[in-house]
Amino acid sequence: MASQLTLNLVQGSVQFSFSVAAAQELKSTLATLIQTLKTKSAATVGAGRPQPVKPTEYRYTGDVFLEIFCNPNIWPSPFAAKLLITVRDDRMRLTTEAELTRIIEDVNLYLESHAG
């Protein structure tokens, strides 16, 4: 069953129908991204040039198409990282940035409200 997920953006927010299973998958993708950013920032301390890592991409197709993209190579830490978010359907398309930590909070709040 799908219900409304609200993602808080740098300016404003967007709300759309999203399933709990998709939210759990997104949470897992974002947790992997956080780990990648932490590992990358730890590796840069005292080391030479860090190895480039693969960008994170997440796609969901439901009532709307959601795409989340982050290139971890350009962010010094998880707290600085921003995501490129695209939400679209056959009538509209929204592409904007959002803070990684804020989107993680939004997904966690959604999952907490749909637990059990």
CSV table of N, CA and C in Angstrom, one decimal:
chain,number,residue,atom,x,y,z
A,1,MET,N,0.8,-1.2,0.0
A,1,MET,CA,0.0,0.0,0.0
A,1,MET,C,0.9,1.3,0.0
A,2,ALA,N,0.5,2.2,-0.8
A,2,ALA,CA,1.3,3.4,-0.9
A,2,ALA,C,0.6,4.6,-0.1
A,3,SER,N,1.4,5.4,0.5
A,3,SER,CA,0.9,6.6,1.1
A,3,SER,C,1.9,7.8,0.8
A,4,GLN,N,1.6,8.9,1.3
A,4,GLN,CA,2.4,10.1,0.9
A,4,GLN,C,3.7,10.2,1.6
A,5,LEU,N,4.8,10.4,0.8
A,5,LEU,CA,6.1,10.7,1.3
A,5,LEU,C,6.4,12.1,1.1
A,6,THR,N,6.9,12.8,2.1
A,6,THR,CA,7.3,14.2,1.9
A,6,THR,C,8.8,14.3,2.0
A,7,LEU,N,9.4,14.9,0.9
A,7,LEU,CA,10.8,15.2,0.9
A,7,LEU,C,11.0,16.7,1.1
A,8,ASN,N,11.8,17.1,2.1
A,8,ASN,CA,12.1,18.5,2.3
A,8,ASN,C,13.3,18.8,1.5
A,9,LEU,N,13.1,19.8,0.6
A,9,LEU,CA,14.2,20.3,-0.3
A,9,LEU,C,14.9,21.5,0.3
A,10,VAL,N,15.9,22.0,-0.5
A,10,VAL,CA,16.6,23.2,0.0
A,10,VAL,C,15.6,24.3,0.2
A,11,GLN,N,14.7,24.4,-0.8
A,11,GLN,CA,13.6,25.4,-0.6
A,11,GLN,C,12.3,24.7,-0.9
A,12,GLY,N,11.4,24.6,0.1
A,12,GLY,CA,10.2,23.9,-0.1
A,12,GLY,C,10.2,22.4,0.1
A,13,SER,N,9.2,21.8,-0.4
A,13,SER,CA,9.1,20.3,-0.2
A,13,SER,C,8.3,19.8,-1.4
A,14,VAL,N,8.3,18.4,-1.5
A,14,VAL,CA,7.5,17.8,-2.5
A,14,VAL,C,6.9,16.5,-1.9
A,15,GLN,N,5.7,16.2,-2.2
A,15,GLN,CA,5.0,15.1,-1.6
A,15,GLN,C,4.4,14.3,-2.7
A,16,PHE,N,4.5,12.9,-2.6
A,16,PHE,CA,4.0,12.1,-3.6
A,16,PHE,C,3.7,10.7,-3.0
A,17,SER,N,3.0,9.9,-3.7
A,17,SER,CA,2.6,8.5,-3.2
A,17,SER,C,3.8,7.6,-3.3
A,18,PHE,N,4.1,6.9,-2.2
A,18,PHE,CA,5.3,6.1,-2.1
A,18,PHE,C,5.0,4.9,-1.3
A,19,SER,N,5.6,3.7,-1.6
A,19,SER,CA,5.3,2.5,-0.8
A,19,SER,C,6.3,2.3,0.3
A,20,VAL,N,5.9,1.6,1.3
A,20,VAL,CA,6.8,1.3,2.4
A,20,VAL,C,8.0,0.5,1.9
A,21,ALA,N,7.8,-0.5,1.0
A,21,ALA,CA,8.9,-1.3,0.5
A,21,ALA,C,9.9,-0.4,-0.3
A,22,ALA,N,9.4,0.6,-1.0
A,22,ALA,CA,10.3,1.5,-1.8
A,22,ALA,C,11.0,2.4,-0.8
A,23,ALA,N,10.4,2.8,0.3
A,23,ALA,CA,11.1,3.6,1.3
A,23,ALA,C,12.2,2.8,2.0
A,24,GLN,N,12.0,1.5,2.2
A,24,GLN,CA,13.0,0.7,2.8
A,24,GLN,C,14.2,0.5,1.9
A,25,GLU,N,13.9,0.4,0.6
A,25,GLU,CA,15.0,0.3,-0.4
A,25,GLU,C,15.7,1.6,-0.5
A,26,LEU,N,15.0,2.7,-0.5
A,26,LEU,CA,15.7,4.0,-0.5
A,26,LEU,C,16.5,4.2,0.7
A,27,LYS,N,16.0,3.8,1.9
A,27,LYS,CA,16.8,4.0,3.1
A,27,LYS,C,18.1,3.2,3.0
A,28,SER,N,18.0,2.0,2.5
A,28,SER,CA,19.2,1.2,2.3
A,28,SER,C,20.2,1.8,1.4
A,29,THR,N,19.7,2.4,0.3
A,29,THR,CA,20.6,3.0,-0.7
A,29,THR,C,21.3,4.2,-0.1
A,30,LEU,N,20.5,5.0,0.7
A,30,LEU,CA,21.1,6.2,1.4
A,30,LEU,C,22.1,5.8,2.5
A,31,ALA,N,21.9,4.7,3.2
A,31,ALA,CA,22.8,4.2,4.2
A,31,ALA,C,24.1,3.8,3.5
A,32,THR,N,24.0,3.2,2.4
A,32,THR,CA,25.2,2.8,1.6
A,32,THR,C,26.0,4.0,1.2
A,33,LEU,N,25.3,5.1,0.7
A,33,LEU,CA,25.9,6.3,0.3
A,33,LEU,C,26.6,7.0,1.5
A,34,ILE,N,26.0,7.0,2.7
A,34,ILE,CA,26.6,7.6,3.9
A,34,ILE,C,27.9,6.8,4.2
A,35,GLN,N,27.8,5.5,4.1
A,35,GLN,CA,29.0,4.7,4.4
A,35,GLN,C,30.1,5.0,3.4
A,36,THR,N,29.8,5.1,2.2
A,36,THR,CA,30.8,5.5,1.1
A,36,THR,C,31.4,6.8,1.4
A,37,LEU,N,30.6,7.8,1.8
A,37,LEU,CA,31.1,9.2,2.1
A,37,LEU,C,32.0,9.1,3.3
A,38,LYS,N,31.6,8.4,4.4
A,38,LYS,CA,32.4,8.3,5.6
A,38,LYS,C,33.8,7.6,5.3
A,39,THR,N,33.7,6.5,4.5
A,39,THR,CA,35.0,5.8,4.1
A,39,THR,C,35.9,6.7,3.3
A,40,LYS,N,35.3,7.4,2.4
A,40,LYS,CA,36.0,8.3,1.5
A,40,LYS,C,36.7,9.5,2.3
A,41,SER,N,35.9,10.1,3.2
A,41,SER,CA,36.5,11.2,3.9
A,41,SER,C,37.6,10.7,4.9
A,42,ALA,N,37.4,9.5,5.5
A,42,ALA,CA,38.4,9.0,6.4
A,42,ALA,C,39.7,8.6,5.6
A,43,ALA,N,39.5,8.2,4.3
A,43,ALA,CA,40.7,7.8,3.5
A,43,ALA,C,41.5,9.0,3.1
A,44,THR,N,40.8,10.2,3.0
A,44,THR,CA,41.5,11.4,2.5
A,44,THR,C,42.4,12.0,3.6
A,45,VAL,N,42.2,11.7,4.9
A,45,VAL,CA,43.0,12.2,6.0
A,45,VAL,C,44.3,11.5,5.9
A,46,GLY,N,45.4,12.3,5.7
A,46,GLY,CA,46.7,11.8,5.6
A,46,GLY,C,47.1,11.0,4.4
A,47,ALA,N,46.2,10.8,3.5
A,47,ALA,CA,46.5,10.1,2.3
A,47,ALA,C,46.6,11.0,1.1
A,48,GLY,N,47.0,10.4,0.0
A,48,GLY,CA,47.1,11.2,-1.2
A,48,GLY,C,45.7,11.4,-1.8
A,49,ARG,N,45.7,11.4,-3.1
A,49,ARG,CA,44.4,11.6,-3.8
A,49,ARG,C,43.5,10.3,-3.6
A,50,PRO,N,42.2,10.5,-3.1
A,50,PRO,CA,41.4,9.4,-2.9
A,50,PRO,C,40.9,8.7,-4.2
A,51,GLN,N,40.7,7.4,-4.2
A,51,GLN,CA,40.2,6.7,-5.3
A,51,GLN,C,38.7,7.2,-5.6
A,52,PRO,N,38.4,7.5,-6.9
A,52,PRO,CA,37.1,7.9,-7.2
A,52,PRO,C,36.1,6.7,-6.9
A,53,VAL,N,34.9,7.0,-6.5
A,53,VAL,CA,33.9,6.0,-6.2
A,53,VAL,C,32.7,6.3,-7.2
A,54,LYS,N,31.9,5.2,-7.4
A,54,LYS,CA,30.8,5.3,-8.3
A,54,LYS,C,29.7,6.1,-7.7
A,55,PRO,N,29.0,6.9,-8.5
A,55,PRO,CA,27.9,7.7,-8.1
A,55,PRO,C,26.8,6.8,-7.6
A,56,THR,N,26.0,7.3,-6.7
A,56,THR,CA,24.8,6.6,-6.2
A,56,THR,C,23.6,7.1,-7.0
A,57,GLU,N,22.8,6.1,-7.5
A,57,GLU,CA,21.6,6.4,-8.2
A,57,GLU,C,20.5,5.5,-7.7
A,58,TYR,N,19.3,6.1,-7.5
A,58,TYR,CA,18.1,5.4,-7.0
A,58,TYR,C,17.0,5.8,-7.9
A,59,ARG,N,16.2,4.8,-8.4
A,59,ARG,CA,15.1,5.0,-9.2
A,59,ARG,C,13.9,4.3,-8.7
A,60,TYR,N,12.7,5.0,-8.7
A,60,TYR,CA,11.5,4.4,-8.3
A,60,TYR,C,10.4,4.8,-9.3
A,61,THR,N,9.6,3.8,-9.7
A,61,THR,CA,8.5,4.1,-10.6
A,61,THR,C,7.2,3.6,-9.9
A,62,GLY,N,6.3,4.6,-9.7
A,62,GLY,CA,5.0,4.3,-9.1
A,62,GLY,C,4.1,5.3,-9.7
A,63,ASP,N,3.3,6.0,-8.9
A,63,ASP,CA,2.4,7.1,-9.4
A,63,ASP,C,3.3,8.2,-10.1
A,64,VAL,N,4.5,8.3,-9.6
A,64,VAL,CA,5.5,9.3,-10.1
A,64,VAL,C,6.8,8.5,-10.3
A,65,PHE,N,7.7,9.1,-11.1
A,65,PHE,CA,9.0,8.6,-11.3
A,65,PHE,C,9.9,9.4,-10.4
A,66,LEU,N,10.7,8.7,-9.5
A,66,LEU,CA,11.6,9.4,-8.6
A,66,LEU,C,13.0,8.9,-8.9
A,67,GLU,N,13.9,9.9,-9.1
A,67,GLU,CA,15.3,9.6,-9.3
A,67,GLU,C,16.1,10.4,-8.3
A,68,ILE,N,17.0,9.7,-7.6
A,68,ILE,CA,17.9,10.4,-6.7
A,68,ILE,C,19.3,10.1,-7.1
A,69,PHE,N,20.2,11.1,-7.3
A,69,PHE,CA,21.5,10.9,-7.7
A,69,PHE,C,22.5,11.7,-6.8
A,70,CYS,N,23.6,11.1,-6.5
A,70,CYS,CA,24.6,11.8,-5.7
A,70,CYS,C,26.0,11.3,-6.2
A,71,ASN,N,26.9,12.2,-6.5
A,71,ASN,CA,28.3,11.9,-6.8
A,71,ASN,C,29.1,12.1,-5.5
A,72,PRO,N,29.4,11.0,-4.8
A,72,PRO,CA,30.2,11.2,-3.6
A,72,PRO,C,31.6,11.7,-3.7
A,73,ASN,N,32.1,11.8,-4.9
A,73,ASN,CA,33.4,12.3,-5.2
A,73,ASN,C,33.5,13.8,-5.0
A,74,ILE,N,32.4,14.5,-5.0
A,74,ILE,CA,32.5,16.0,-4.9
A,74,ILE,C,32.2,16.5,-3.5
A,75,TRP,N,31.8,15.6,-2.6
A,75,TRP,CA,31.4,16.1,-1.2
A,75,TRP,C,32.4,15.6,-0.2
A,76,PRO,N,32.8,16.5,0.7
A,76,PRO,CA,33.9,16.2,1.7
A,76,PRO,C,33.4,15.3,2.8
A,77,SER,N,32.0,15.3,3.1
A,77,SER,CA,31.5,14.5,4.2
A,77,SER,C,30.0,14.3,3.9
A,78,PRO,N,29.4,13.3,4.7
A,78,PRO,CA,28.0,13.1,4.5
A,78,PRO,C,27.2,14.3,4.9
A,79,PHE,N,27.7,15.2,5.8
A,79,PHE,CA,26.9,16.3,6.3
A,79,PHE,C,26.9,17.4,5.3
A,80,ALA,N,27.8,17.4,4.3
A,80,ALA,CA,27.9,18.4,3.3
A,80,ALA,C,27.2,18.0,2.0
A,81,ALA,N,27.0,16.7,1.9
A,81,ALA,CA,26.4,16.1,0.6
A,81,ALA,C,25.0,16.6,0.3
A,82,LYS,N,24.8,16.8,-1.0
A,82,LYS,CA,23.5,17.1,-1.5
A,82,LYS,C,23.2,16.1,-2.5
A,83,LEU,N,21.9,15.9,-2.7
A,83,LEU,CA,21.3,14.9,-3.7
A,83,LEU,C,20.6,15.7,-4.8
A,84,LEU,N,20.7,15.2,-6.0
A,84,LEU,CA,19.9,15.7,-7.1
A,84,LEU,C,18.7,14.9,-7.2
A,85,ILE,N,17.5,15.5,-7.0
A,85,ILE,CA,16.3,14.8,-7.0
A,85,ILE,C,15.4,15.2,-8.1
A,86,THR,N,14.9,14.2,-8.8
A,86,THR,CA,13.9,14.4,-9.9
A,86,THR,C,12.6,13.7,-9.6
A,87,VAL,N,11.5,14.4,-9.6
A,87,VAL,CA,10.2,13.8,-9.5
A,87,VAL,C,9.4,14.2,-10.7
A,88,ARG,N,8.9,13.2,-11.4
A,88,ARG,CA,8.1,13.6,-12.6
A,88,ARG,C,7.0,12.6,-12.9
A,89,ASP,N,6.0,13.0,-13.6
A,89,ASP,CA,5.0,12.2,-14.2
A,89,ASP,C,4.7,12.7,-15.6
A,90,ASP,N,3.6,12.3,-16.1
A,90,ASP,CA,3.3,12.7,-17.5
A,90,ASP,C,2.9,14.2,-17.7
A,91,ARG,N,2.7,14.9,-16.5
A,91,ARG,CA,2.3,16.3,-16.6
A,91,ARG,C,3.3,17.3,-16.0
A,92,MET,N,4.2,16.8,-15.2
A,92,MET,CA,5.2,17.7,-14.6
A,92,MET,C,6.5,17.0,-14.3
A,93,ARG,N,7.5,17.9,-14.2
A,93,ARG,CA,8.9,17.4,-13.9
A,93,ARG,C,9.5,18.4,-12.9
A,94,LEU,N,10.0,17.9,-11.8
A,94,LEU,CA,10.7,18.8,-10.8
A,94,LEU,C,12.1,18.2,-10.6
A,95,THR,N,13.1,19.1,-10.8
A,95,THR,CA,14.5,18.7,-10.6
A,95,THR,C,15.1,19.7,-9.6
A,96,THR,N,15.6,19.2,-8.5
A,96,THR,CA,16.2,20.2,-7.5
A,96,THR,C,17.2,19.4,-6.6
A,97,GLU,N,17.8,20.2,-5.7
A,97,GLU,CA,18.7,19.6,-4.8
A,97,GLU,C,18.1,19.5,-3.4
A,98,ALA,N,18.6,18.6,-2.6
A,98,ALA,CA,18.2,18.4,-1.2
A,98,ALA,C,19.4,17.9,-0.4
A,99,GLU,N,19.4,18.2,0.8
A,99,GLU,CA,20.5,17.8,1.7
A,99,GLU,C,20.3,16.3,2.0
A,100,LEU,N,21.4,15.6,1.9
A,100,LEU,CA,21.4,14.1,2.2
A,100,LEU,C,20.8,13.8,3.6
A,101,THR,N,21.3,14.5,4.6
A,101,THR,CA,20.9,14.2,5.9
A,101,THR,C,19.4,14.5,6.1
A,102,ARG,N,18.9,15.5,5.5
A,102,ARG,CA,17.4,15.9,5.6
A,102,ARG,C,16.6,14.8,4.9
A,103,ILE,N,17.0,14.3,3.8
A,103,ILE,CA,16.3,13.2,3.1
A,103,ILE,C,16.3,11.9,3.9
A,104,ILE,N,17.4,11.6,4.5
A,104,ILE,CA,17.4,10.5,5.4
A,104,ILE,C,16.4,10.6,6.5
A,105,GLU,N,16.3,11.8,7.1
A,105,GLU,CA,15.4,12.1,8.2
A,105,GLU,C,13.9,11.9,7.7
A,106,ASP,N,13.7,12.4,6.5
A,106,ASP,CA,12.3,12.3,5.9
A,106,ASP,C,11.9,10.8,5.7
A,107,VAL,N,12.8,10.0,5.1
A,107,VAL,CA,12.5,8.6,4.9
A,107,VAL,C,12.3,7.9,6.2
A,108,ASN,N,13.2,8.2,7.2
A,108,ASN,CA,13.0,7.6,8.5
A,108,ASN,C,11.7,7.9,9.2
A,109,LEU,N,11.3,9.2,9.1
A,109,LEU,CA,10.0,9.6,9.6
A,109,LEU,C,8.8,8.9,8.9
A,110,TYR,N,8.9,8.7,7.6
A,110,TYR,CA,7.9,8.0,6.8
A,110,TYR,C,7.8,6.6,7.3
A,111,LEU,N,9.0,5.9,7.5
A,111,LEU,CA,9.0,4.5,7.9
A,111,LEU,C,8.5,4.4,9.3
A,112,GLU,N,8.8,5.3,10.2
A,112,GLU,CA,8.4,5.2,11.6
A,112,GLU,C,6.8,5.4,11.6
A,113,SER,N,6.3,6.2,10.8
A,113,SER,CA,4.8,6.4,10.8
A,113,SER,C,4.1,5.3,10.2
A,114,HIS,N,4.8,4.4,9.5
A,114,HIS,CA,4.1,3.3,8.8
A,114,HIS,C,4.6,1.9,9.4
A,115,ALA,N,5.2,2.0,10.6
A,115,ALA,CA,5.7,0.7,11.2
A,115,ALA,C,4.5,0.0,11.8
A,116,GLY,N,4.6,-1.4,11.7
A,116,GLY,CA,3.6,-2.2,12.3
A,116,GLY,C,2.4,-2.2,11.5
